[in-house]
């Protein structure tokens, strides 16, 4: 199999990753692997987010992987190509430094690394508090009218009478509906 | 232990909820434009929830912002987010909602005395209405999603401010702090994380937010608070029995200084007011006033004094104005 990155050499690294149900296959040659973020991530991992090598018998022996990483010139360096949350762009290192996640999606993306931390700092890992379900975001007629009245007041305050009269028309037409 | 005893020790109760809104990065990673958009969104939602005064921190004068910090409506961390930060404050000032602090929304209700359940009910109603008009980040397993995993789940911190002079004097306060910390309770200085205990005031709150219901957390904090109250009352009895004369002398000296000084620092004020408050609680001294003398604490802080005097004051001028205010406050009291 040819390397995904350079498209020239034979791939020696094969992985399947499953992120939120989306399966991605990666095949890299030795040189591209050394340059890639995978080295950094395996090296930094105390628990990996990704199922390395699970589907490839060649890599089922972890000692091989251990050897490979410790011999790698990148083994003690941190790469800039750390995994980042696809939604906000924050890395796990960002979280380690400031103690804050970048967005709600980070909880999905860094789930495996976060869960032991959460389990250590909390009573448990399951929410037992109140349930939340947003009942309705749709504005009712009254909501719309209230919002228009607020805009009308602002327009009058700013002496923008043209806009005010336009808003007033909208209010009248809304009020006339279904009456 | 009767309610009056408890309310002598528990100065106030506070419940806060942390919430975030879907499809926006958490404030630490939010652009100025998105932050402003979010502030507007929360403000609009609040119009449908209740009657709040809205403050855009960007348009506020520094002294007003710092006065809000002194009064506990906002945290000093909110100032760091000034460009995108906002505050919604109820007219009676018991409910405040910070916008774009560590989380998008921090709703809090503060009531006097031991009143955690009521404070929760008030803030929960507001949270329910806000949650109808905004889409909160929530997962079934992890609950309300917060910027720091330490607030995950309920997003709730229930705390009570306790006045513990006898436990401080006896030195047992360290034991109390160590013991309750094993129950998932955190005891901190009066102004929260990393602060010293001014005027023997301590904040007692739940350490964890995930894995228990709001009701259970409140019960845990309340039962711990009551246990600490019991220990404080016992320590006060011992104190009185061992050295009533010495104690009374200390209280009256404090009263003498506070009602006659020409200038006074905040630190000295804290020391004296703690002694006087203990004297009142133990009925060693009678002071005729309509309100809790701990209400004085915020009144004599620098930015509150500046607002009252309607001018900027340096530290030295503050000390003089503070002394003047205290002299007149205690002038008509009988000892």
XYZ file of C-alpha atoms in Angstrom:
514
model
C 0.000 0.000 0.000
C 1.317 3.476 -0.916
C 1.750 6.271 1.670
C -1.217 8.662 1.890
C 1.057 11.631 2.438
C 3.893 11.477 -0.132
C 2.190 9.044 -2.465
C 5.588 7.507 -3.318
C 6.880 5.107 -0.682
C 5.363 1.957 0.695
C 3.245 2.593 3.809
C 4.487 0.928 7.006
C 1.944 2.510 9.362
C -1.724 1.748 9.134
C -4.416 3.043 11.415
C -8.127 3.309 11.662
C -9.533 6.097 13.812
C -13.076 6.396 14.933
C -14.101 9.901 15.967
C -17.735 10.236 16.867
C -18.597 7.359 14.579
C -16.636 8.740 11.602
C -14.008 6.176 10.608
C -10.836 7.473 8.971
C -8.054 5.258 7.621
C -4.464 6.490 7.540
C -1.502 4.833 5.821
C 1.968 6.393 6.103
C 5.531 5.537 5.081
C 8.291 5.559 7.677
C 9.541 9.059 6.819
C 6.107 10.663 6.763
C 5.185 8.903 9.984
C 8.178 10.456 11.759
C 7.096 13.864 10.604
C 3.471 13.302 11.489
C 1.459 14.122 14.544
C 0.933 10.425 15.280
C 4.383 10.078 16.852
C 3.753 13.008 19.114
C 0.411 11.760 20.171
C 1.491 8.198 20.913
C 4.451 9.577 22.769
C 2.393 11.906 24.896
C -0.412 9.518 25.483
C -1.340 8.203 28.858
C -4.506 6.965 27.304
C -5.103 7.273 23.641
C -8.123 8.669 21.987
C -7.490 6.546 18.990
C -7.472 2.871 18.246
C -4.019 2.448 16.850
C -3.165 -0.619 14.886
C -6.102 -2.589 16.152
C -6.977 -3.810 12.724
C -3.478 -4.600 11.572
C -1.757 -7.745 12.840
C 1.621 -6.208 12.104
C 1.189 -3.687 14.861
C -0.494 -5.781 17.500
C 2.843 -6.222 19.274
C 3.156 -3.117 21.415
C 6.800 -3.658 22.210
C 7.534 -3.035 18.569
C 5.728 0.238 18.811
C 7.554 1.107 22.022
C 10.907 0.449 20.352
C 10.003 2.422 17.365
C 8.978 5.457 19.366
C 11.909 5.463 21.739
C 14.280 5.252 18.780
C 12.541 7.992 16.953
C 14.371 11.315 16.777
C 11.037 12.897 17.660
C 10.545 10.903 20.803
C 11.283 13.700 23.244
C 10.058 16.589 21.232
C 6.633 18.030 21.186
C 5.286 18.596 17.761
C 3.208 21.561 16.763
C 0.941 19.133 15.043
C -0.818 18.099 18.259
C -4.364 16.866 17.919
C -6.767 19.726 18.077
C -10.505 19.891 18.634
C -11.977 20.269 15.148
C -14.555 22.722 16.470
C -12.485 25.285 18.420
C -8.910 24.356 17.501
C -7.740 23.831 21.089
C -5.258 21.062 21.882
C -5.240 18.942 24.991
C -2.031 20.722 25.942
C -3.944 24.031 25.919
C -6.326 22.498 28.433
C -3.478 21.180 30.611
C -1.935 24.642 30.736
C -4.962 26.782 31.499
C -7.386 24.264 32.983
C -10.127 25.348 30.611
C -11.539 23.653 27.539
C -12.171 25.625 24.379
C -15.728 24.559 23.625
C -18.418 22.045 24.525
C -17.285 19.703 21.696
C -13.905 19.273 23.443
C -15.740 16.951 25.853
C -16.451 14.576 22.948
C -13.120 14.987 21.261
C -10.885 14.540 24.313
C -13.340 12.241 26.069
C -10.934 9.406 26.861
C -8.286 11.714 28.277
C -10.797 13.787 30.216
C -12.796 11.023 31.860
C -10.067 9.919 34.334
C -9.543 13.559 35.305
C -13.274 14.129 35.762
C -13.625 10.931 37.746
C -10.824 12.119 40.070
C -12.242 15.553 40.720
C -15.966 14.783 40.939
C -18.398 12.692 43.017
C -18.943 10.514 39.966
C -18.977 10.646 36.191
C -22.731 10.523 35.633
C -24.955 13.575 35.767
C -27.676 13.107 38.365
C -28.859 16.696 38.449
C -31.754 18.279 36.672
C -32.527 17.340 33.100
C -32.472 19.965 30.481
C -34.399 19.988 27.304
C -34.989 23.188 25.556
C -38.725 23.285 25.214
C -39.077 25.925 22.583
C -36.933 28.468 20.861
C -39.674 29.492 18.499
C -40.824 32.988 19.166
C -44.471 33.387 19.869
C -46.484 36.263 18.434
C -46.257 38.052 21.798
C -42.470 37.629 21.843
C -42.183 39.100 18.367
C -44.374 42.057 19.299
C -42.406 42.679 22.496
C -39.143 42.646 20.536
C -40.594 45.045 17.932
C -41.804 47.399 20.665
C -38.282 47.416 22.122
C -36.878 48.290 18.693
C -39.567 50.944 18.282
C -38.549 52.575 21.553
C -34.898 52.549 20.476
C -35.792 54.070 17.105
C -37.823 56.840 18.782
C -34.998 57.494 21.253
C -32.618 57.843 18.334
C -35.199 60.067 16.572
C -35.196 57.702 13.605
C -38.874 58.265 12.797
C -38.745 56.584 9.419
C -37.643 53.329 11.023
C -40.108 53.843 13.867
C -43.037 54.138 11.481
C -41.869 51.010 9.632
C -41.716 49.066 12.929
C -45.113 50.387 13.933
C -46.590 49.042 10.696
C -45.069 45.624 11.437
C -46.583 45.641 14.933
C -50.027 46.567 13.618
C -49.929 43.864 10.971
C -48.791 41.258 13.536
C -51.526 42.284 15.949
C -54.119 42.063 13.190
C -53.152 38.462 12.428
C -55.541 35.777 13.688
C -57.727 38.309 15.378
C -29.524 25.155 68.238
C -32.158 27.717 67.339
C -32.538 29.697 64.139
C -31.307 32.904 65.757
C -28.023 31.245 66.763
C -27.555 29.916 63.228
C -28.251 33.264 61.615
C -25.705 34.933 63.897
C -23.083 32.667 62.371
C -24.339 32.252 58.806
C -24.068 35.708 57.292
C -25.328 34.847 53.817
C -26.163 32.029 51.411
C -25.274 31.943 47.759
C -26.149 29.577 44.924
C -24.601 29.928 41.498
C -25.140 28.032 38.267
C -22.683 27.881 35.360
C -24.124 27.572 31.875
C -22.876 27.772 28.301
C -24.647 28.285 25.038
C -24.438 25.889 22.123
C -22.428 26.711 19.025
C -20.245 29.303 20.739
C -16.696 28.600 21.945
C -16.215 29.042 25.689
C -15.299 32.658 26.583
C -11.526 31.946 26.788
C -11.596 30.999 23.094
C -14.271 33.385 21.900
C -13.539 36.115 19.342
C -14.542 39.674 20.165
C -17.305 39.605 17.535
C -18.785 36.323 18.728
C -18.446 37.441 22.348
C -20.401 40.608 21.642
C -23.005 38.587 19.745
C -23.387 36.260 22.709
C -23.720 39.136 25.187
C -26.518 40.576 23.046
C -28.181 37.161 22.798
C -28.202 36.697 26.584
C -29.430 40.239 27.128
C -32.336 39.682 24.715
C -33.222 36.399 26.402
C -33.189 38.112 29.800
C -35.880 40.545 28.640
C -38.279 37.609 28.485
C -37.192 36.287 31.870
C -37.468 39.161 34.270
C -36.698 42.711 35.149
C -32.914 43.112 35.110
C -30.630 46.085 34.797
C -28.133 45.379 32.046
C -24.533 46.586 32.184
C -22.098 46.346 29.291
C -18.725 46.350 31.048
C -17.017 47.890 28.052
C -19.041 51.087 28.528
C -18.646 51.272 32.293
C -16.257 53.395 34.314
C -13.541 51.473 36.099
C -14.611 52.679 39.549
C -18.171 51.415 38.979
C -16.891 48.028 37.841
C -14.662 47.753 40.912
C -17.560 48.711 43.165
C -19.545 45.834 41.650
C -16.627 43.543 42.499
C -16.611 44.839 46.080
C -20.328 44.147 46.383
C -19.945 40.631 44.983
C -22.157 41.152 41.913
C -19.243 40.242 39.658
C -15.876 38.538 40.058
C -12.584 40.254 39.379
C -12.043 37.689 36.610
C -14.890 39.262 34.678
C -12.825 42.453 34.310
C -10.249 40.522 32.293
C -13.030 39.821 29.772
C -14.215 43.444 29.776
C -14.580 43.738 25.977
C -17.221 41.007 25.797
C -18.451 40.916 29.401
C -21.848 41.904 30.698
C -23.895 41.893 33.864
C -27.606 41.491 34.527
C -28.588 42.647 37.992
C -32.003 42.354 39.604
C -33.366 45.620 41.082
C -33.062 44.252 44.647
C -29.485 43.172 43.832
C -30.001 39.618 45.086
C -29.690 38.051 41.627
C -26.784 38.752 39.311
C -25.916 37.109 36.034
C -22.397 37.482 34.684
C -22.000 37.152 30.934
C -18.742 35.832 29.438
C -16.737 35.197 32.568
C -15.186 31.700 32.642
C -18.482 30.373 31.288
C -20.981 32.152 29.065
C -23.415 32.582 31.927
C -22.925 32.565 35.690
C -26.264 33.050 37.456
C -26.183 33.657 41.193
C -28.586 34.448 43.985
C -27.385 35.734 47.366
C -29.690 35.859 50.400
C -28.928 36.697 53.998
C -28.775 34.014 56.703
C -28.940 30.281 56.029
C -31.225 30.255 53.012
C -29.676 27.900 50.472
C -32.926 26.208 49.433
C -34.683 29.482 48.773
C -31.658 30.869 46.915
C -31.655 27.733 44.759
C -35.387 28.007 44.042
C -35.000 31.615 42.924
C -32.022 30.967 40.663
C -33.519 27.724 39.359
C -36.648 29.573 38.177
C -34.506 32.094 36.340
C -32.371 29.306 34.905
C -35.476 27.508 33.676
C -36.712 30.594 31.845
C -33.283 31.454 30.433
C -32.934 27.847 29.271
C -36.167 28.144 27.318
C -34.906 31.182 25.475
C -31.291 30.071 24.979
C -29.933 26.680 23.992
C -27.586 25.539 26.762
C -24.712 23.105 26.135
C -25.885 19.935 27.828
C -25.212 16.231 27.562
C -27.268 13.512 29.205
C -24.171 11.900 30.740
C -22.137 14.930 31.792
C -24.948 17.408 32.412
C -24.304 21.081 31.793
C -20.991 21.452 29.953
C -18.640 24.014 31.459
C -15.266 25.465 30.484
C -13.626 23.842 33.505
C -14.538 20.193 34.202
C -14.666 21.045 37.911
C -18.045 22.753 37.320
C -19.501 20.019 35.125
C -22.892 18.405 35.713
C -25.110 20.593 37.821
C -22.800 23.575 37.278
C -23.854 24.498 40.778
C -21.865 25.920 43.650
C -23.879 26.337 46.861
C -22.042 28.292 49.507
C -22.622 29.928 52.840
C -20.578 32.715 54.431
C -19.810 31.804 58.038
C -18.550 34.007 60.863
C -16.277 31.788 62.955
C -14.374 33.929 65.492
C -14.350 31.382 68.338
C -13.073 28.542 66.148
C -10.366 30.926 64.883
C -9.413 31.909 68.435
C -9.274 28.329 69.677
C -7.250 27.270 66.627
C -9.714 24.480 65.841
C -10.626 26.018 62.501
C -7.800 24.100 60.773
C -9.195 20.793 62.040
C -12.673 21.755 60.866
C -11.397 22.649 57.396
C -9.466 19.386 57.095
C -12.381 17.275 58.299
C -15.051 18.745 56.036
C -12.761 18.654 52.989
C -13.009 14.856 53.163
C -16.786 15.137 52.735
C -16.468 17.032 49.459
C -16.819 20.407 51.133
C -14.462 23.275 50.559
C -13.735 26.071 53.058
C -12.128 29.243 51.758
C -11.470 32.854 52.698
C -14.424 35.198 52.539
C -13.855 36.448 49.006
C -13.503 33.002 47.466
C -10.651 31.085 45.955
C -7.184 32.003 47.161
C -8.287 34.735 49.557
C -7.570 35.117 53.254
C -10.333 35.052 55.827
C -11.086 38.691 56.578
C -13.077 39.357 59.735
C -13.100 35.620 60.556
C -15.438 35.048 57.619
C -15.265 31.795 55.697
C -17.002 30.530 52.588
C -18.208 26.939 52.866
C -19.203 25.311 49.574
C -19.498 22.036 47.683
C -16.315 20.938 45.975
C -17.936 18.690 43.381
C -20.707 19.381 40.938
C -21.116 16.092 39.038
C -22.468 12.815 40.393
C -25.022 14.229 42.829
C -28.309 16.038 42.325
C -28.751 19.738 43.155
C -30.980 18.775 46.072
C -28.368 16.396 47.515
C -25.584 18.954 47.104
C -27.605 21.609 48.926
C -28.421 19.146 51.675
C -24.735 18.243 52.017
C -23.652 21.893 52.257
C -26.483 22.784 54.623
C -25.870 19.861 56.990
C -22.131 20.649 57.035
C -22.861 24.316 57.728
C -25.122 23.357 60.639
C -22.446 21.041 62.041
C -19.857 23.855 61.846
C -22.340 26.208 63.537
C -22.681 23.734 66.385
C -18.890 23.594 66.815
C -18.663 27.397 66.719
C -21.367 27.731 69.400
C -19.536 25.244 71.613
C -16.259 27.128 71.106
C -18.019 30.410 71.986
C -19.331 28.897 75.222
C -15.828 27.757 76.169
C -14.413 31.170 75.283
C -16.954 32.934 77.479
C -16.488 30.524 80.359
C -12.690 30.739 80.273
C -12.232 34.475 79.998
C -15.363 36.613 79.978
C -13.586 39.652 81.413
C -10.756 39.512 78.879
C -13.255 39.066 76.045
C -15.438 41.975 77.159
C -12.363 44.175 77.468
C -11.329 43.264 73.919
C -14.792 44.032 72.544
C -15.060 47.396 74.281
C -11.571 48.425 73.206
C -12.496 47.575 69.610
C -15.665 49.623 69.998
C -13.640 52.501 71.417
C -11.263 52.575 68.456
C -13.886 52.169 65.743
C -16.026 54.995 67.118
C -13.138 57.416 67.749
C -10.395 56.805 65.185
C -9.409 59.484 62.656
C -8.226 57.073 59.943
C -8.550 53.313 59.575
C -7.331 50.686 57.061
C -9.542 47.862 55.781
C -7.413 45.304 57.636
C -7.806 47.053 60.986
C -11.508 47.538 60.289
C -11.916 43.788 59.656
C -10.188 42.944 62.953
C -12.315 45.390 64.946
C -15.661 44.619 63.338
C -15.124 40.895 63.983
C -14.566 41.593 67.678
C -17.606 43.882 67.909
C -19.850 41.402 66.068
C -18.766 38.633 68.461
C -19.464 40.997 71.372
C -22.988 41.617 70.069
C -23.641 37.901 69.477
C -22.501 37.056 73.008
C -24.521 39.978 74.433
C -21.391 41.537 75.940
C -22.260 44.786 74.234
C -25.566 46.200 73.057
C -25.621 48.174 69.867
C -28.790 49.828 68.721
C -28.982 49.475 64.956
C -31.612 48.318 62.515
C -29.377 46.175 60.344
C -26.656 43.586 60.664
C -23.414 45.409 61.352
C -21.742 43.190 58.735
C -23.581 45.292 56.144
C -20.930 47.867 57.008
C -18.266 45.709 55.382
C -19.204 46.577 51.791
C -20.104 50.165 52.707
C -16.569 51.006 53.846
C -14.724 49.395 50.928
C -12.808 51.928 48.804
C -15.008 52.124 45.686
C -18.215 52.233 47.731
C -16.751 55.150 49.689
C -15.811 56.900 46.439
C -19.341 56.527 45.129
C -20.748 57.924 48.373
C -18.343 60.861 48.340
C -18.820 61.220 44.589
C -15.102 61.687 43.949
C -11.875 59.741 43.545
C -10.005 59.076 46.771
C -6.474 57.821 47.303
C -5.763 55.171 49.915
C -4.991 57.711 52.646
C -8.152 59.728 51.960
C -10.161 56.508 51.955
C -8.919 55.703 55.448
C -10.043 59.094 56.747
C -13.470 58.936 55.078
C -13.916 55.369 56.340
C -13.163 56.440 59.924
C -15.615 59.324 59.654
C -18.381 57.017 58.403
C -17.716 54.505 61.191
C -17.583 57.233 63.879
C -21.011 58.475 62.903
C -22.450 54.956 62.499
C -21.510 54.045 66.085
C -22.156 57.507 67.537
C -25.724 56.834 68.604
C -25.194 53.405 69.994
C -25.392 52.517 73.648
C -22.907 50.212 75.251
